[in-house]
Amino acid sequence: MMLTRAAHNNLRLRTSYLEIFDFVRSRRVPTAPSYVRINSSRRAFHGGSCLRQQARNHSRQPQFLETYKKAVEFPPATYDFQTFISQASPGQDVILHGYLGTRNDISKKLSFVRLQDPSMKYSVQLVSAARNESFEKLRSLRPNSPVTVKGKVQAKKAKDAEMEKRDPWEISLEEIQLLNDFPSDIWMAPDMVHPPKHRHLQLRTSSELREALQFRAQVRNVCREELEQGIPPFVEIETPLLFKSTPEGAREFLVPTRKHGLAYALPQSPQQYKQILMASGIPRYYQFARCFRDEDLRADRQPEFTQLDLEMSFATGEDVMRVVEGVVRRLWSSLMDTDAPSGSFRKLSYHDAMSRYGSDKPDTRYGMEIHRVEHLLPVDLINKITHLTNPIVEVFKLEGNENDPAATSEYITRFLDSPAGTPFNDNPEGGPGIFVYDAKKPLCGLQPFGFQAAEYVEELLDPDHGDLLVLQAREAAPFTGGSTPIGDLRRALYSASVETGFKPAATGFDFLWIVDFPLFSPSSESEPGQGGAAGISSTHHPFTAPKSAADVDLLLTNPTKVVADHYDLVVNGVELGGGSRRIHDAAVQEFILREVLQMPPERLTEFSHLLEALRAGCPPHAGLALGFDRLVAVMLGKESVRDVIAFPKTGKLGEDPMVKAPSPVGQEALETYHLRLIDE
């Protein structure tokens, strides 16, 4: 009995000490000396009531936790708003979820407020009268706060039949539960423009941005349905994001590891993995792939982006183009108001696109075709527009506005004097030659051409009174890259004419395939290429096949003349995607890497995994990748892919201003991943 009582007392004493210890440990240690007068009497120390009282005060939860507890559990909604509007009935008890709008206090005893649904597409009016507790609670809540409401449905007085159909009900409020308070220091208004660092507020205030993201999801679903309904169906397969560094052409993002000297690379595309899948017995593959390239940002380029990636075994480029045309037609017929493109898309060779439009992704809707005229122009005219010897001189026509030479002169003068015109005035090969066709002037304003050249230009371009004729010289050299100086000027003049209202914007969608690219292009300092010593790089990537047997022969004698079996899908001046037939033979692939591109042995070993897969009887295969962000932007008529991405990067280096990425690397992380910073 004594042992039992002693043990019981010991347990109580130990429990009391633990309470005291927990209380003392929970007190915040002061950062600076703090002096408090205390009662040091023996009785005060041993009196437990003081400590127990303080412990009780300490155990009282902060107000924000009490508030949060009330929002942890909330009743489910009896309706979504769309169903509520179409199926509710008077007198019905309902529970809805949503965001409070701005309250309208009619009197001291009556208030109205709109409740927006979670999608922020629909809203319903709440009516609150001073007959229950919900009235005062509603008046204490801020607009934009998420709430749960309970009430009784009643018919709303409508001004007309349209409003009666669109907004037939209101809810007499009986209960309202706050789920999270919207702070008073954030200003929200429908026309409010929030900075990129507040992307969540941009999305919340802009129905256009939210609808673009919903449309993006629909586009993805339609693409998936079209590809998976084929025979045989395409199979969606995810390939790894942690890849290895390989010289495919663009700069990569490296991911360091804790293993000294080893790093992953984020994939520029799933190119090598999908070719390995073709060697693995997968006949048709696709995925919505996340890709990463360390490149400067543009309106149509992000450092991380999504592409609809696909590959087909026992297939040619023509087979791939037919599949992609089917996807496009399905998208346009399902989601667009305009007619779906019919028939096969027309094809234009790279050489024709560059010579006729000065671009490998031309917008052909507005004409302005380019023609060579250096063989007709007087030498003195050529010398006035360029210092080059034996240059190529090209011309195009921009139709005037209502046959008004004065308006055309004013437009072109403003353009060339603006920042947009500076690059063309400062062209090292010579600025543009500008002529306004004016029937009231000698030779219609083309006196510098001379009679014979002016007559030829009139036959070639058929200019009308007030049209603009533009000459531009360039070096006499084969086409390389994606555009020529006159092609850039053509695009800039058209864009400026639309922006200033000088010309109406072209309409519709003009799809075409750009084909017959050169397989190799001269290397440049701005593009890393594949790191070979031959002075040339693969125009797209080193896995693209030559187009014909004759092109295969040229690999031995003149690689720069080899035509690639590559194809780009272009619409309205935007490259939607590109693809090619691949090299499926390991010996040919190794020959191009080693002998044609002259990659060093250590770089060649980085492709050993692919060569091994090709060597295992890989069938012929071809594929394509559609820029998914660009595709959605084009369908919605957006100028920038940032408008169709939830959290886009901004700035030249690709920052995320909301989460502040990229962020500095701490010393501990540097040591963990065996890194050190080098001052430039």
mmCIF file of N, CA and C in Angstrom, residues 57-114:
data_model
loop_
_atom_site.group_PDB
_atom_site.id
_atom_site.type_symbol
_atom_site.label_atom_id
_atom_site.label_comp_id
_atom_site.label_asym_id
_atom_site.label_seq_id
_atom_site.Cartn_x
_atom_site.Cartn_y
_atom_site.Cartn_z
ATOM 1 N N ASN A 57 -3.044 30.144 -19.797
ATOM 2 C CA ASN A 57 -3.034 31.265 -20.730
ATOM 3 C C ASN A 57 -2.247 30.921 -21.984
ATOM 4 N N HIS A 58 -1.121 30.203 -21.769
ATOM 5 C CA HIS A 58 -0.288 29.843 -22.914
ATOM 6 C C HIS A 58 -0.983 28.841 -23.825
ATOM 7 N N SER A 59 -1.801 27.968 -23.223
ATOM 8 C CA SER A 59 -2.453 26.946 -24.036
ATOM 9 C C SER A 59 -3.613 27.503 -24.852
ATOM 10 N N ARG A 60 -4.054 28.727 -24.562
ATOM 11 C CA ARG A 60 -5.130 29.338 -25.326
ATOM 12 C C ARG A 60 -4.647 29.605 -26.755
ATOM 13 N N GLN A 61 -5.365 29.113 -27.772
ATOM 14 C CA GLN A 61 -4.904 29.184 -29.149
ATOM 15 C C GLN A 61 -5.011 30.602 -29.697
ATOM 16 N N PRO A 62 -4.084 30.978 -30.556
ATOM 17 C CA PRO A 62 -4.190 32.287 -31.225
ATOM 18 C C PRO A 62 -5.473 32.371 -32.035
ATOM 19 N N GLN A 63 -5.900 33.604 -32.300
ATOM 20 C CA GLN A 63 -7.160 33.823 -33.001
ATOM 21 C C GLN A 63 -7.148 33.233 -34.407
ATOM 22 N N PHE A 64 -5.978 33.310 -35.095
ATOM 23 C CA PHE A 64 -5.955 32.808 -36.472
ATOM 24 C C PHE A 64 -6.165 31.303 -36.517
ATOM 25 N N LEU A 65 -5.731 30.589 -35.455
ATOM 26 C CA LEU A 65 -5.988 29.151 -35.417
ATOM 27 C C LEU A 65 -7.460 28.872 -35.148
ATOM 28 N N GLU A 66 -8.067 29.665 -34.276
ATOM 29 C CA GLU A 66 -9.500 29.513 -34.024
ATOM 30 C C GLU A 66 -10.288 29.750 -35.309
ATOM 31 N N THR A 67 -9.891 30.786 -36.064
ATOM 32 C CA THR A 67 -10.575 31.083 -37.324
ATOM 33 C C THR A 67 -10.385 29.960 -38.325
ATOM 34 N N TYR A 68 -9.165 29.431 -38.392
ATOM 35 C CA TYR A 68 -8.864 28.361 -39.339
ATOM 36 C C TYR A 68 -9.658 27.098 -39.012
ATOM 37 N N LYS A 69 -9.803 26.808 -37.722
ATOM 38 C CA LYS A 69 -10.563 25.619 -37.321
ATOM 39 C C LYS A 69 -11.987 25.655 -37.859
ATOM 40 N N LYS A 70 -12.575 26.851 -37.913
ATOM 41 C CA LYS A 70 -13.941 26.979 -38.389
ATOM 42 C C LYS A 70 -14.044 26.734 -39.894
ATOM 43 N N ALA A 71 -12.923 26.884 -40.607
ATOM 44 C CA ALA A 71 -12.942 26.690 -42.068
ATOM 45 C C ALA A 71 -12.488 25.305 -42.485
ATOM 46 N N VAL A 72 -12.016 24.509 -41.515
ATOM 47 C CA VAL A 72 -11.521 23.178 -41.861
ATOM 48 C C VAL A 72 -12.656 22.305 -42.376
ATOM 49 N N GLU A 73 -13.796 22.394 -41.737
ATOM 50 C CA GLU A 73 -14.945 21.598 -42.147
ATOM 51 C C GLU A 73 -16.038 22.533 -42.663
ATOM 52 N N PHE A 74 -16.520 22.259 -43.849
ATOM 53 C CA PHE A 74 -17.612 23.052 -44.418
ATOM 54 C C PHE A 74 -18.497 22.130 -45.248
ATOM 55 N N PRO A 75 -19.751 22.449 -45.358
ATOM 56 C CA PRO A 75 -20.697 21.547 -46.028
ATOM 57 C C PRO A 75 -20.476 21.513 -47.530
ATOM 58 N N PRO A 76 -20.752 20.385 -48.149
ATOM 59 C CA PRO A 76 -20.629 20.311 -49.617
ATOM 60 C C PRO A 76 -21.722 21.121 -50.289
ATOM 61 N N ALA A 77 -21.394 21.609 -51.490
ATOM 62 C CA ALA A 77 -22.374 22.372 -52.261
ATOM 63 C C ALA A 77 -23.440 21.429 -52.816
ATOM 64 N N THR A 78 -24.667 21.900 -52.808
ATOM 65 C CA THR A 78 -25.748 21.101 -53.385
ATOM 66 C C THR A 78 -25.828 21.246 -54.896
ATOM 67 N N TYR A 79 -25.202 22.308 -55.450
ATOM 68 C CA TYR A 79 -25.220 22.558 -56.884
ATOM 69 C C TYR A 79 -23.897 23.180 -57.309
ATOM 70 N N ASP A 80 -23.496 22.939 -58.551
ATOM 71 C CA ASP A 80 -22.595 23.875 -59.202
ATOM 72 C C ASP A 80 -23.484 24.973 -59.783
ATOM 73 N N PHE A 81 -22.914 26.136 -60.083
ATOM 74 C CA PHE A 81 -23.726 27.290 -60.455
ATOM 75 C C PHE A 81 -24.462 27.077 -61.770
ATOM 76 N N GLN A 82 -23.814 26.438 -62.725
ATOM 77 C CA GLN A 82 -24.453 26.248 -64.020
ATOM 78 C C GLN A 82 -25.709 25.390 -63.880
ATOM 79 N N THR A 83 -25.595 24.313 -63.094
ATOM 80 C CA THR A 83 -26.760 23.464 -62.869
ATOM 81 C C THR A 83 -27.808 24.191 -62.038
ATOM 82 N N PHE A 84 -27.352 24.980 -61.062
ATOM 83 C CA PHE A 84 -28.284 25.731 -60.219
ATOM 84 C C PHE A 84 -29.145 26.667 -61.049
ATOM 85 N N ILE A 85 -28.549 27.391 -61.973
ATOM 86 C CA ILE A 85 -29.295 28.346 -62.783
ATOM 87 C C ILE A 85 -30.357 27.641 -63.622
ATOM 88 N N SER A 86 -30.057 26.451 -64.110
ATOM 89 C CA SER A 86 -30.990 25.763 -65.013
ATOM 90 C C SER A 86 -31.993 24.873 -64.284
ATOM 91 N N GLN A 87 -31.694 24.435 -63.037
ATOM 92 C CA GLN A 87 -32.549 23.425 -62.410
ATOM 93 C C GLN A 87 -33.141 23.819 -61.067
ATOM 94 N N ALA A 88 -32.731 24.927 -60.486
ATOM 95 C CA ALA A 88 -33.248 25.310 -59.167
ATOM 96 C C ALA A 88 -34.735 25.636 -59.248
ATOM 97 N N SER A 89 -35.367 25.629 -58.081
ATOM 98 C CA SER A 89 -36.800 25.945 -58.016
ATOM 99 C C SER A 89 -37.079 26.795 -56.789
ATOM 100 N N PRO A 90 -38.098 27.630 -56.816
ATOM 101 C CA PRO A 90 -38.403 28.512 -55.685
ATOM 102 C C PRO A 90 -38.684 27.715 -54.410
ATOM 103 N N GLY A 91 -38.199 28.248 -53.292
ATOM 104 C CA GLY A 91 -38.405 27.613 -52.005
ATOM 105 C C GLY A 91 -37.405 26.539 -51.666
ATOM 106 N N GLN A 92 -36.529 26.230 -52.559
ATOM 107 C CA GLN A 92 -35.554 25.165 -52.358
ATOM 108 C C GLN A 92 -34.426 25.643 -51.457
ATOM 109 N N ASP A 93 -33.984 24.786 -50.535
ATOM 110 C CA ASP A 93 -32.826 25.070 -49.693
ATOM 111 C C ASP A 93 -31.560 24.632 -50.434
ATOM 112 N N VAL A 94 -30.584 25.529 -50.536
ATOM 113 C CA VAL A 94 -29.363 25.228 -51.284
ATOM 114 C C VAL A 94 -28.140 25.656 -50.494
ATOM 115 N N ILE A 95 -27.029 25.038 -50.810
ATOM 116 C CA ILE A 95 -25.712 25.417 -50.286
ATOM 117 C C ILE A 95 -24.807 25.636 -51.487
ATOM 118 N N LEU A 96 -24.146 26.784 -51.551
ATOM 119 C CA LEU A 96 -23.258 27.112 -52.657
ATOM 120 C C LEU A 96 -21.909 27.573 -52.132
ATOM 121 N N HIS A 97 -20.882 27.350 -52.935
ATOM 122 C CA HIS A 97 -19.523 27.825 -52.645
ATOM 123 C C HIS A 97 -19.152 28.916 -53.642
ATOM 124 N N GLY A 98 -18.358 29.871 -53.211
ATOM 125 C CA GLY A 98 -17.919 30.887 -54.164
ATOM 126 C C GLY A 98 -17.215 32.047 -53.500
ATOM 127 N N TYR A 99 -17.046 33.119 -54.282
ATOM 128 C CA TYR A 99 -16.356 34.327 -53.823
ATOM 129 C C TYR A 99 -17.367 35.468 -53.705
ATOM 130 N N LEU A 100 -17.268 36.220 -52.615
ATOM 131 C CA LEU A 100 -18.143 37.365 -52.429
ATOM 132 C C LEU A 100 -17.757 38.490 -53.380
ATOM 133 N N GLY A 101 -18.794 39.142 -53.929
ATOM 134 C CA GLY A 101 -18.569 40.345 -54.701
ATOM 135 C C GLY A 101 -18.665 41.573 -53.811
ATOM 136 N N THR A 102 -18.776 42.733 -54.433
ATOM 137 C CA THR A 102 -18.923 43.978 -53.674
ATOM 138 C C THR A 102 -20.348 44.101 -53.170
ATOM 139 N N ARG A 103 -20.479 44.335 -51.882
ATOM 140 C CA ARG A 103 -21.804 44.381 -51.247
ATOM 141 C C ARG A 103 -22.499 45.711 -51.528
ATOM 142 N N ASN A 104 -23.793 45.662 -51.717
ATOM 143 C CA ASN A 104 -24.612 46.856 -51.917
ATOM 144 C C ASN A 104 -25.601 46.955 -50.763
ATOM 145 N N ASP A 105 -25.353 47.867 -49.844
ATOM 146 C CA ASP A 105 -26.227 48.048 -48.680
ATOM 147 C C ASP A 105 -27.370 48.980 -49.056
ATOM 148 N N ILE A 106 -28.555 48.407 -49.212
ATOM 149 C CA ILE A 106 -29.731 49.187 -49.613
ATOM 150 C C ILE A 106 -30.218 50.053 -48.448
ATOM 151 N N SER A 107 -30.184 49.484 -47.257
ATOM 152 C CA SER A 107 -30.590 50.202 -46.053
ATOM 153 C C SER A 107 -29.873 49.574 -44.872
ATOM 154 N N LYS A 108 -30.275 50.010 -43.677
ATOM 155 C CA LYS A 108 -29.666 49.444 -42.476
ATOM 156 C C LYS A 108 -30.086 48.001 -42.254
ATOM 157 N N LYS A 109 -31.122 47.590 -42.936
ATOM 158 C CA LYS A 109 -31.653 46.256 -42.695
ATOM 159 C C LYS A 109 -31.675 45.374 -43.945
ATOM 160 N N LEU A 110 -31.064 45.834 -45.036
ATOM 161 C CA LEU A 110 -31.116 45.045 -46.274
ATOM 162 C C LEU A 110 -29.835 45.237 -47.079
ATOM 163 N N SER A 111 -29.270 44.117 -47.531
ATOM 164 C CA SER A 111 -28.038 44.151 -48.339
ATOM 165 C C SER A 111 -28.151 43.152 -49.485
ATOM 166 N N PHE A 112 -27.516 43.518 -50.598
ATOM 167 C CA PHE A 112 -27.398 42.633 -51.754
ATOM 168 C C PHE A 112 -25.908 42.423 -52.044
ATOM 169 N N VAL A 113 -25.562 41.228 -52.522
ATOM 170 C CA VAL A 113 -24.181 40.967 -52.926
ATOM 171 C C VAL A 113 -24.200 39.820 -53.925
ATOM 172 N N ARG A 114 -23.334 39.917 -54.930
ATOM 173 C CA ARG A 114 -23.203 38.823 -55.900
ATOM 174 C C ARG A 114 -22.225 37.795 -55.348
#
